[in-house]
Amino acid sequence: MLLTLTAVLFAIIGLVLTGGGGWLLSLGGSPYYLITGLAFLVTAYLLLRRSSAALWLYAVIVLGSLGWAIWEVGFDWWQLGPRGGIIVLLGLWLMLPAIRRPLGIASPTGIRYPASALPLAVASIVAIAVAGYSMTQDPHDLAGELPTNVVNATPALGGNVPAGEWHQYGRTPFGQRYSPLDQINTDNVNTMKVAWQYQTGDVKLPDDVGETTYQVTPLKIGDTLYMCTPHNWAIAIDAATGKEKWKYDSNSGMNSDRQHQTCRGVTYYADPVATAGTTCATRVYLPTSDARLIALDAETGDVCTSFAENGVLRLEQGMPYNPAGYYYSTSPPVITDEKIIIGGAVNDNYSIHSQSGVIRAFDVKTGALIWNWDSGNPDVTTPLPEGQVYTVNSPNSWSVFSYDDALGLVYIPLGNRVPDQLGMGRSEHVEKYSSSIVALDIKTGAVRWVRQTVHHDLWDMDVPAQPALIDITKDGATIPALVGPTKQGDIYVLDRRNGDPLIGIKEIPAPTGAIPEDFTAPTQPISDLTFSPPPLTEKNMWGISMFDQLKCRIDFLSLKYEGRYTPPSLQGTLVYPGNFGTFNWGSVAVDPERQVMFGMPTYLAFTSRLVPRDQIPPKGEDEKASEQGLNRNEGAPYGVFMGPFLGPLGIPCQAPPWGYVAGADLASGKIAYKHKNGTVMDMTPLPLPFKVGVPGIGGPIITKGGVAFLGAAVDDYIRAYDVTTGRELWEGRLPAGGQATPMTYTVGEKQYVLIVAGGHGSVGTKPGDYVIAYTLP
């Protein structure tokens, strides 16, 4: 009976592999699965015939599969395992005496001798030995070191920020995410312990949209930390103890049409002419998800009624359309020259009747409009006259700005217009400014320069990250530079005075084949400093087993894919790097003394499939806002169905690693190292600490102590890394997802490292409301 059941199992496996393998071969894929499926069927037949040849044939299957797997992926355990795991386990099963005995021979005296296990044993031992060897290899690791010499001992850090404080999202106006603190360093960081923990009370609710996320980096001014929460509460807590000082609830409400429910930070302002201690002499500005900007007294949390309309500036003013939930600000504005400069997030792919992407500067005290720069009408920056509206659906900026007071420039990372995947009807201005970094004059809003990172963007490759400003030494000269990470993985290193490249940029041919109504750009830019991954191939497809890997291979070859920038299609297109981007709003951290960078490149393919308007069903009453699934694109001829490229078990179809930590020399443009980042501890039903390199979203910081701190990965940890080598030095387990950028500060003589842990809707990490500070014991 056991032998018969085994034969039936082999026959079923053979039928699945033969059918799927034939399908794969018809798409131009590997013949392995078809050949192996037929071999399984023959093995099943021999088992039913009680022939010992079944063991010999299966030994050939084991060795043949092993040779094929090594030929495809070398000695990469995480790719060899799915290819051979089931096959080896079945081989061990066939060697059981209960299986071999019926396959043996009977002597004239009636004694039955089991079939020999030797051929299958030898094949299995070889396979297991190769597996063991591959576990000691890491073919994806790039080992190296960043230069340790101090190039500039007194670098410009931006602003007048005391060493132990953190005044803006990236610490200073330069957005470097660099702290000059060194009490915590590479020698002692492994002894860090929790100093205190605070819970905000703002938790994810059942009616929240999927993209409800904690992405805030708190500010530290004096003895106080200032932060916001996803539902737009502003909170002040004691930096030494975590004790709450005040809390303000903006009552931004709930709206299922919001694509995002998040707040990345607040903005602090100290009035230079106000008397200390008077009402609103220091302020915190809170952006909300219902398109308001609220001024609060930094000491009490009370509303500063002298700002705008009783303390509230309504950002929907001048918008051509204003459906609730379609426009809001998720990132903190910047304040310079007594102006508060702010952009806004627009729901991706909801409707072509979208708000403007205008960037506006308001008087920081009164809220009066000073200038507006609309990328759809870029030459007119004087305040919009009463009764007029900004350009419909112009490229917007939802991320964080940087600025250089000395140059009088604010640097804006720009997105695309809606819909992201349809480029028909874009104006000359939209084509010029989409997916670019723009430098605006702080006084007037006029454009000083623009550097586009994607031409005619059809892939949602908006510039997502705050540019980092750093002075770079080249040929003995100090050049004010800008470091701009992109979703494609390019790192643009530009002269921030004029946008000229300091590290080479070239144009490379791009795939063609857009839908008839659209077109593609013949070439696309790429930086010489890039973390852009090589194109995917069928060999890169993955799965837990040979079966879901086979399905991923079939899906891969069924999609349109000619490498980076393959245009959207009705067939379905593979987008790689995907919409999450190699880098996202977490940006990179730069060390202005050593002139190096540390970042977290992430690799996760997406798919997009255009859906003709007449095939899009009516919107359901319970349909939540989402960037994944069906994007309706109301008013456009096509919607788009999009999401991560996942297999039948809900794991990425592409093989790991999906996430790294990496370091690069900004002067030479050379990548020094790339190491896998993160484990599958919180991705699987069992808490397995396998370090495969997982996806993440968030950002790092660097300290003068030579340590980089990073949460971000989809396992719930904050980690410390040696900036020079990228090697992990310490990790702390978090009670929820750590998809926020850390920060560091001092109180008295003690240095703290802080992260907010509250999870992220898009990557599915555990939600929470924790603020956790660490320090040395």
PDB file of C-alpha atoms in Angstrom, residues 317-319 384-390:
ATOM      1  CA  GLN A 317      -7.066  77.076  -1.561  1.00  0.00           C
ATOM      2  CA  GLY A 318      -6.495  77.688  -5.250  1.00  0.00           C
ATOM      3  CA  MET A 319      -6.922  74.026  -6.174  1.00  0.00           C
ATOM      4  CA  LEU A 384      -2.207  83.448  -7.364  1.00  0.00           C
ATOM      5  CA  PRO A 385      -4.875  86.146  -7.721  1.00  0.00           C
ATOM      6  CA  GLU A 386      -8.190  85.676  -5.950  1.00  0.00           C
ATOM      7  CA  GLY A 387     -10.614  83.590  -8.007  1.00  0.00           C
ATOM      8  CA  GLN A 388      -7.963  81.876 -10.107  1.00  0.00           C
ATOM      9  CA  VAL A 389      -6.733  78.289  -9.756  1.00  0.00           C
ATOM     10  CA  TYR A 390      -3.442  76.482 -10.188  1.00  0.00           C
TER      11      TYR A 390
END
